[in-house]
Short mmCIF file of C-alpha atoms and ligand atoms in Angstrom, two decimals:
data_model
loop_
_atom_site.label_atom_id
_atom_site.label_comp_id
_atom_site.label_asym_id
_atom_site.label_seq_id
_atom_site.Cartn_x
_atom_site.Cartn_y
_atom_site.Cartn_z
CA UNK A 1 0.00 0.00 0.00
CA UNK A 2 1.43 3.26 -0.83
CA UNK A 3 0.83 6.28 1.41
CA UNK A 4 0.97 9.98 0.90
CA UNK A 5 0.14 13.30 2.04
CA UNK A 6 0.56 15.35 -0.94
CA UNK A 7 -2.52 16.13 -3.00
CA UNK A 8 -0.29 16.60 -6.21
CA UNK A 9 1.23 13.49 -5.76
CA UNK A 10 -1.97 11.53 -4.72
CA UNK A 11 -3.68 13.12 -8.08
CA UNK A 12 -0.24 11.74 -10.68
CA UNK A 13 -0.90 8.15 -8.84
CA UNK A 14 -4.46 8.15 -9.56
CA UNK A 15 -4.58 9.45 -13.00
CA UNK A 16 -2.02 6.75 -14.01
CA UNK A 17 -4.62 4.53 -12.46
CA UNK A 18 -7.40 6.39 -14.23
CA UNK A 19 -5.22 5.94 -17.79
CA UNK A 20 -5.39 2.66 -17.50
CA UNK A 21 -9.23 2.68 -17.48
CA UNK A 22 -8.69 1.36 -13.60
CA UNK A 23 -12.13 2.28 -12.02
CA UNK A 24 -11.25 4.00 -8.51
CA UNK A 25 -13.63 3.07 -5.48
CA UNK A 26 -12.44 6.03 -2.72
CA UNK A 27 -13.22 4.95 1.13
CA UNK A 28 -13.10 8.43 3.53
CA UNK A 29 -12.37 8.09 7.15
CA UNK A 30 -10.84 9.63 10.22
CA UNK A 31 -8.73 7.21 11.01
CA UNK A 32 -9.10 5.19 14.42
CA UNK A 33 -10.39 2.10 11.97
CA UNK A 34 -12.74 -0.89 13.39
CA UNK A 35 -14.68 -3.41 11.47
CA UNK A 36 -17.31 -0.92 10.03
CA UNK A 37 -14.42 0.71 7.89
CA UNK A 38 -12.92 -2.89 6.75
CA UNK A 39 -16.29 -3.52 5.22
CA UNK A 40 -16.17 -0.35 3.30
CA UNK A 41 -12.66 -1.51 2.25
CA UNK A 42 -14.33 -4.80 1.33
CA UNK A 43 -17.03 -3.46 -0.46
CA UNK A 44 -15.15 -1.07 -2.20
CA UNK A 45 -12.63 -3.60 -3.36
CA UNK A 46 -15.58 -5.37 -4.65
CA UNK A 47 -16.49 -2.01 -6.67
CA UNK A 48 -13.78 -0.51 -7.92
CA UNK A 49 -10.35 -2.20 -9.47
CA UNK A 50 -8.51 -0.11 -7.09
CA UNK A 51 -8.96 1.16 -3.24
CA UNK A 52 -7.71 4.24 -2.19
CA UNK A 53 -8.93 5.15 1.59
CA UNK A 54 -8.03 8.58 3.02
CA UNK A 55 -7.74 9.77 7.08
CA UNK A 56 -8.57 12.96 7.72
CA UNK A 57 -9.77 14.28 11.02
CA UNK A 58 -11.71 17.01 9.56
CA UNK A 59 -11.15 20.30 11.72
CA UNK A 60 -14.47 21.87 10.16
CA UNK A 61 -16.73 19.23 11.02
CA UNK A 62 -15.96 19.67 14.48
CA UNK A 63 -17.69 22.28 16.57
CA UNK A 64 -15.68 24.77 19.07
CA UNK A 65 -16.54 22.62 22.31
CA UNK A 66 -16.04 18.88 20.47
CA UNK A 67 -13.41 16.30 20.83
CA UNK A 68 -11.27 17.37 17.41
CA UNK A 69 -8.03 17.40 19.78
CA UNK A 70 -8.93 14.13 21.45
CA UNK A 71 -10.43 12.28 18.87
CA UNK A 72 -8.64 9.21 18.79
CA UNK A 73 -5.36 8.77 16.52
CA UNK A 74 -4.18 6.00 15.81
CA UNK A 75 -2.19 5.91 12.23
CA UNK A 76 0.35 3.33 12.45
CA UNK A 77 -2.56 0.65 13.36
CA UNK A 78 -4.82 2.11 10.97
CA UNK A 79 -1.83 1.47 7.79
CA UNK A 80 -1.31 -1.72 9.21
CA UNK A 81 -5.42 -2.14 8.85
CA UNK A 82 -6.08 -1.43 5.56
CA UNK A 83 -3.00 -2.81 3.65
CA UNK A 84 -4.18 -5.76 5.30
CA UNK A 85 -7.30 -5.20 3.72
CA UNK A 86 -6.29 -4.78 0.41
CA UNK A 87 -6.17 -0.90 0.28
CA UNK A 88 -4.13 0.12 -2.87
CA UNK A 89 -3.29 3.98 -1.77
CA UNK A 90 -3.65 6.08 1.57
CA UNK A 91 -4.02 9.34 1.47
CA UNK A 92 -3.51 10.73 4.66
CA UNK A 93 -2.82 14.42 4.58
CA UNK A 94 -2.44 16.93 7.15
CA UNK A 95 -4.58 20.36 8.15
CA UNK A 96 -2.63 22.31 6.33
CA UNK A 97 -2.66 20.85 3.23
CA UNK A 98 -6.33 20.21 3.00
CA UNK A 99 -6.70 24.36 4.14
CA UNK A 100 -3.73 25.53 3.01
CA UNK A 101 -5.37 29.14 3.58
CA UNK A 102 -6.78 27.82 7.37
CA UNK A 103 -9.68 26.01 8.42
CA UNK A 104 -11.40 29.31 9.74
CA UNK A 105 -12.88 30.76 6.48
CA UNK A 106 -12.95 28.10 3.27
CA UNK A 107 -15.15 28.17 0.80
CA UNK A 108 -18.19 25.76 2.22
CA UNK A 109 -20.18 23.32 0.42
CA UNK A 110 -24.09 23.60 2.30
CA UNK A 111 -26.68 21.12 1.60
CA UNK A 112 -29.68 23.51 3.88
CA UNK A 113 -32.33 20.96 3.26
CA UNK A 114 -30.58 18.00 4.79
CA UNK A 115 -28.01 19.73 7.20
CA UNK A 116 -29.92 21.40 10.07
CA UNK A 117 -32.27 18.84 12.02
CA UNK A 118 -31.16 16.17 13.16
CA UNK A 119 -27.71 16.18 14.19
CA UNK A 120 -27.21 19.02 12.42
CA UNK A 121 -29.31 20.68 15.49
CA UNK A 122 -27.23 19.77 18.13
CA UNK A 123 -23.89 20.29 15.87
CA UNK A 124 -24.44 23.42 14.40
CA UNK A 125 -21.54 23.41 11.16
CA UNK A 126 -21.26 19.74 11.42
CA UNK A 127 -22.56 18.36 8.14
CA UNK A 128 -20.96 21.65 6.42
CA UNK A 129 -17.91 20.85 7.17
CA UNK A 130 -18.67 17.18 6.54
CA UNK A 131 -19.82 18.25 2.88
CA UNK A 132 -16.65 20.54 2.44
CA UNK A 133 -13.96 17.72 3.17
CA UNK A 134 -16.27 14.95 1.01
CA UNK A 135 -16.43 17.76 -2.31
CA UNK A 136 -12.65 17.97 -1.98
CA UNK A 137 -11.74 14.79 -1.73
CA UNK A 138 -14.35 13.70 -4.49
CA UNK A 139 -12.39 16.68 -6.33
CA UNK A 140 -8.57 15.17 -5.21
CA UNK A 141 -9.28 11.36 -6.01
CA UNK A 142 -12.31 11.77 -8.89
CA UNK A 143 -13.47 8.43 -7.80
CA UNK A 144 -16.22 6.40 -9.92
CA UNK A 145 -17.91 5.14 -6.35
CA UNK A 146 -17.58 6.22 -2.86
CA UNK A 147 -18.54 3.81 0.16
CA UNK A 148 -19.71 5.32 3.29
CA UNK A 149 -22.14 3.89 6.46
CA UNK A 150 -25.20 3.87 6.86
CA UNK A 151 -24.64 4.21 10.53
CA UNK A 152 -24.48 7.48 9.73
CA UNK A 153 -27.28 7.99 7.86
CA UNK A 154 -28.46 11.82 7.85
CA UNK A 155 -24.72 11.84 6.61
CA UNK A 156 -25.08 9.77 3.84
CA UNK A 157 -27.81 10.99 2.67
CA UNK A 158 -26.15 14.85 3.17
CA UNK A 159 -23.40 13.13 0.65
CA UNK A 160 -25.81 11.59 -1.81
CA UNK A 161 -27.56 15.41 -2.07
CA UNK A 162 -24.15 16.93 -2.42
CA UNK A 163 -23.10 14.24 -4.87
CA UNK A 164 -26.50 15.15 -6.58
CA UNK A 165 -26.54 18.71 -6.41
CA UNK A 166 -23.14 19.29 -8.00
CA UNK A 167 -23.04 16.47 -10.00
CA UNK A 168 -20.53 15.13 -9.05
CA UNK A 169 -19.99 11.79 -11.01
CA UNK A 170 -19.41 9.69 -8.32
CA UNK A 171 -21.85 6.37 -7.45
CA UNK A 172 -22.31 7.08 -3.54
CA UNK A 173 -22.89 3.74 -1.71
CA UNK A 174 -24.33 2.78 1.62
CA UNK A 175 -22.77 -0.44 3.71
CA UNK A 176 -24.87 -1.44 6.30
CA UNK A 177 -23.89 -1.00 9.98
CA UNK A 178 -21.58 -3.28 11.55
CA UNK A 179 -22.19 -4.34 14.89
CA UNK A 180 -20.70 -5.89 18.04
CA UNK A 181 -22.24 -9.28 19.24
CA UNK A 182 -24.18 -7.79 21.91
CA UNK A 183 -25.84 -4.88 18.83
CA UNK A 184 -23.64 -1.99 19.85
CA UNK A 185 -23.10 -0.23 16.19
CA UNK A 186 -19.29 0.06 15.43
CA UNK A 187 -18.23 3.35 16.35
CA UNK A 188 -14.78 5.33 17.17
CA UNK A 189 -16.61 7.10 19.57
CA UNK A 190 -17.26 3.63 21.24
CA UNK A 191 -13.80 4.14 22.88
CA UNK A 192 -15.09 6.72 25.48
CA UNK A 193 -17.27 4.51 27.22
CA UNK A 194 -15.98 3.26 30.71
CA UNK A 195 -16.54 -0.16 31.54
CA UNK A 196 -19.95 0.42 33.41
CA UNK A 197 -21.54 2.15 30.15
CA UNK A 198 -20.39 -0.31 27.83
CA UNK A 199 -22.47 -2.60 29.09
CA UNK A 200 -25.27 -0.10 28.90
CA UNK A 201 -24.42 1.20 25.24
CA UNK A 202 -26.36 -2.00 23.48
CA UNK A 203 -29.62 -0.76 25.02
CA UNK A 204 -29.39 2.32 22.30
CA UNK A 205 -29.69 -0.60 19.62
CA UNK A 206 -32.20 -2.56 21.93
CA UNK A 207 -34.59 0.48 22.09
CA UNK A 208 -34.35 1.12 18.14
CA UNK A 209 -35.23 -2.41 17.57
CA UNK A 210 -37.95 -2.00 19.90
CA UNK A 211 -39.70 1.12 18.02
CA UNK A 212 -39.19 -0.67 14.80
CA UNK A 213 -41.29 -3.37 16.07
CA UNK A 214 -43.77 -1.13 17.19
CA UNK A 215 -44.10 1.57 13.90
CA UNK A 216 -44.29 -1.93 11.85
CA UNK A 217 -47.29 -3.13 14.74
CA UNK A 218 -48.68 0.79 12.79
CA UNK A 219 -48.05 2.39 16.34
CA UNK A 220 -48.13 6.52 15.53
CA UNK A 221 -44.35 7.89 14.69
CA UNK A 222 -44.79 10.56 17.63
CA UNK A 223 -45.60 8.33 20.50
CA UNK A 224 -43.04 5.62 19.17
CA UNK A 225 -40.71 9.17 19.24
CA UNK A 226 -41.98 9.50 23.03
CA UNK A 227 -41.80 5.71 24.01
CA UNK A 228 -37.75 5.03 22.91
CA UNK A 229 -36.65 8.59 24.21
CA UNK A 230 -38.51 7.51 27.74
CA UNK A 231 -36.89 3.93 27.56
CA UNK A 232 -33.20 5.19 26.65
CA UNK A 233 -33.68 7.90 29.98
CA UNK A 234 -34.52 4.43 31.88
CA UNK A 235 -31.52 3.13 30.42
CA UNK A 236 -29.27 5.81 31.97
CA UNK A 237 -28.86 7.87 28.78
CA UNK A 238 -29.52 11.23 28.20
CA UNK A 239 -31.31 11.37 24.33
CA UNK A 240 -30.87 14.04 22.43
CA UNK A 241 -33.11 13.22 19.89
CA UNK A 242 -35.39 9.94 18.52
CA UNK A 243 -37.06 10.99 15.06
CA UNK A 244 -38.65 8.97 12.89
CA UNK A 245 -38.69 10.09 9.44
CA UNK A 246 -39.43 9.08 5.78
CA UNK A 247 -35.98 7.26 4.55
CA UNK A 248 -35.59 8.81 1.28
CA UNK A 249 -35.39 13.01 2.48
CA UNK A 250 -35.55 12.25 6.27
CA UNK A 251 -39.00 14.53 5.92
CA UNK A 252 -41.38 13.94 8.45
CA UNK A 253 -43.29 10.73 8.58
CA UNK A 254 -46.99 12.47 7.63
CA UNK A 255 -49.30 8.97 6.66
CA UNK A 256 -48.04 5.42 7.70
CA UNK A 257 -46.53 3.05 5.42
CA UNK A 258 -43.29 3.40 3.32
CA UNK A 259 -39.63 3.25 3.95
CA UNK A 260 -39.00 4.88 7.07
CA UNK A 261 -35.93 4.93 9.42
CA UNK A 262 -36.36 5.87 13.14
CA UNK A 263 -32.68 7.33 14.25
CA UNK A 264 -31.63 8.30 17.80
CA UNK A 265 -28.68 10.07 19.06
CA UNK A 266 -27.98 9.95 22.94
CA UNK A 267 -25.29 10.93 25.22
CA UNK A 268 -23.85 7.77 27.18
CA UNK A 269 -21.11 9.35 29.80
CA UNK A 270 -18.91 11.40 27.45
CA UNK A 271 -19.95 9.44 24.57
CA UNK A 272 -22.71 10.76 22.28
CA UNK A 273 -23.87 7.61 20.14
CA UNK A 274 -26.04 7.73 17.30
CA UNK A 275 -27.46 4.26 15.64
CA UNK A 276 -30.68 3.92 13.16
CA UNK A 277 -32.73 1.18 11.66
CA UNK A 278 -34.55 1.41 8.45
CA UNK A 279 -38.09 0.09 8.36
CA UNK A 280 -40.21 -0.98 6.00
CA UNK A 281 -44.08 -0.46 7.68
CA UNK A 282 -47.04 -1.76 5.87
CA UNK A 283 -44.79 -4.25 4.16
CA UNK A 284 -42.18 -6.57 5.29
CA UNK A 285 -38.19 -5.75 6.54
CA UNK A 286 -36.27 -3.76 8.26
CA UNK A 287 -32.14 -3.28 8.06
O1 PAF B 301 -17.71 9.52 8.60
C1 PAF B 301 -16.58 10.01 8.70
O2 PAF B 301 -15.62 9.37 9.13
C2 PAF B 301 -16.35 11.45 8.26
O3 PAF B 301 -17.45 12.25 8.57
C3 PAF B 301 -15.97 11.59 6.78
C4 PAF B 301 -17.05 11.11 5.86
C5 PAF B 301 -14.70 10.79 6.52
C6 PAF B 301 -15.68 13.05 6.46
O4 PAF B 301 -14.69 13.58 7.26
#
């Protein structure tokens, strides 16, 4: 696996890829891999004739009281990860040469009808800066596909409206969730939870399963809402949202029936974990 920092140099590897009529499949991260990012690298190697993965820890997704100094980093593992996985190129550049003019003032990329509920309430910027680091890679790499999770679905579907909106020609693809035995979704943000809450943290998946359950029984989105934020505060976390919303726009859920997905985000300790399940109601399946 070949690793670099330079954009320049990343672009001459890639285009002598690209020459060869190689199709590129691109994997983002931010480093700190688990299992949920070796099955992008899977899927992507299934995709595209060759894998190039980036880590970035994305200053401008983070807001001015979040964990961008602490978030975990961990790059000598992570290499040792994905050449192990079959990853043909890392880019892994630093601040500076992502914002060579500073991260305070770049030119944005804003996607206002997907970007301010949600998560995007409770991290004002977030999915901004998420869209700003995903248009310049997709600019940097010019993939054919791009693999992200569906764990994070509001920012996926943030990605695919981006991708959309500036056509970007780039195939945007979803890999389900990957979770630990006990249904704890893979997360980096898994690594802040003390012993005590870890044993809690499943309960988040638990309570999702629960309200799937129940919309598919045609219970009313709003008291399903009502019933998994009361049963997560039972649980010892502190929710800061359950929605359940249509699965295509993440508009509200106005008649039963259709593809919905109920996502929750809740603080666990100093852990904020987010998890959703898709679900099918008047009709069978669920993720
Ligand atoms: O999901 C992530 O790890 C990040 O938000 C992403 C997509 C790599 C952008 O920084």
């Amino acid at each position: 696996m070949e690793i670099l920092t330079r954009i320049r140099s990343t672009r001459a590897v890639v285009d002598g890829w690209r020459r060869q009529g190689q199709r590129i499949a691109l994997v983002p991260t931010m480093g700190n891999l688990h299992a949920g990012h070796l099955a992008l690298v899977e899927e992507a190697r299934r995709r595209g004739d060759r894998v190039v993965a980036t880590i970035f820890v994305n200053p401008l997704q983070f807001g001015p009281q979040e964990d961008f100094t602490a978030y975990p980093r961990t790059l000598a593992e992570d290499q040792r990860r994905l050449s192990g996985a079959g990853v043909d190129l890392l880019f892994a550049p630093e601040v500076e040469e992502v914002y060579p003019r500073g991260s305070a003032e770049p030119s944005r990329v804003e996607v206002p009808a997907l970007a301010s509920a949600l998560c995007g309430a409770s991290r004002p910027g977030h999915f901004t800066g998420v869209a700003t680091v995903v248009a310049k890679l997709f600019n940097i790499i010019q993939p054919e596909v791009a693999l992200f999770g569906e764990k994070d679905y509001q920012q996926l579907l943030v990605i695919r409206r981006l991708t959309e909106d500036l056509c970007f020609p780039v195939e945007v693809v979803g890999v389900p969730t990957v979770r630990e035995s006990d249904g704890l979704a893979m997360s980096s943000r898994n690594a802040y939870l003390n012993s005590v809450e870890r044993q809690q943290a499943p309960e988040l998946y638990r309570s999702l399963c629960a309200a799937a359950d129940a919309l598919r029984a045609g219970r009313p989105a709003g008291r399903v809402e009502r019933e998994t934020e009361a049963a997560l505060q039972g649980a010892g976390f502190r929710p800061d949202y359950v929605a359940v919303r249509r699965a295509d726009d993440l508009g509200p859920v106005s008649e039963p029936g259709g593809e919905q997905v109920i996502l929750a985000a809740a603080w666990l300790g100093r852990a904020r974990l987010i998890d959703n399940l898709r679900v099918r109601c008047g009709g069978a399946g669920t993720q």
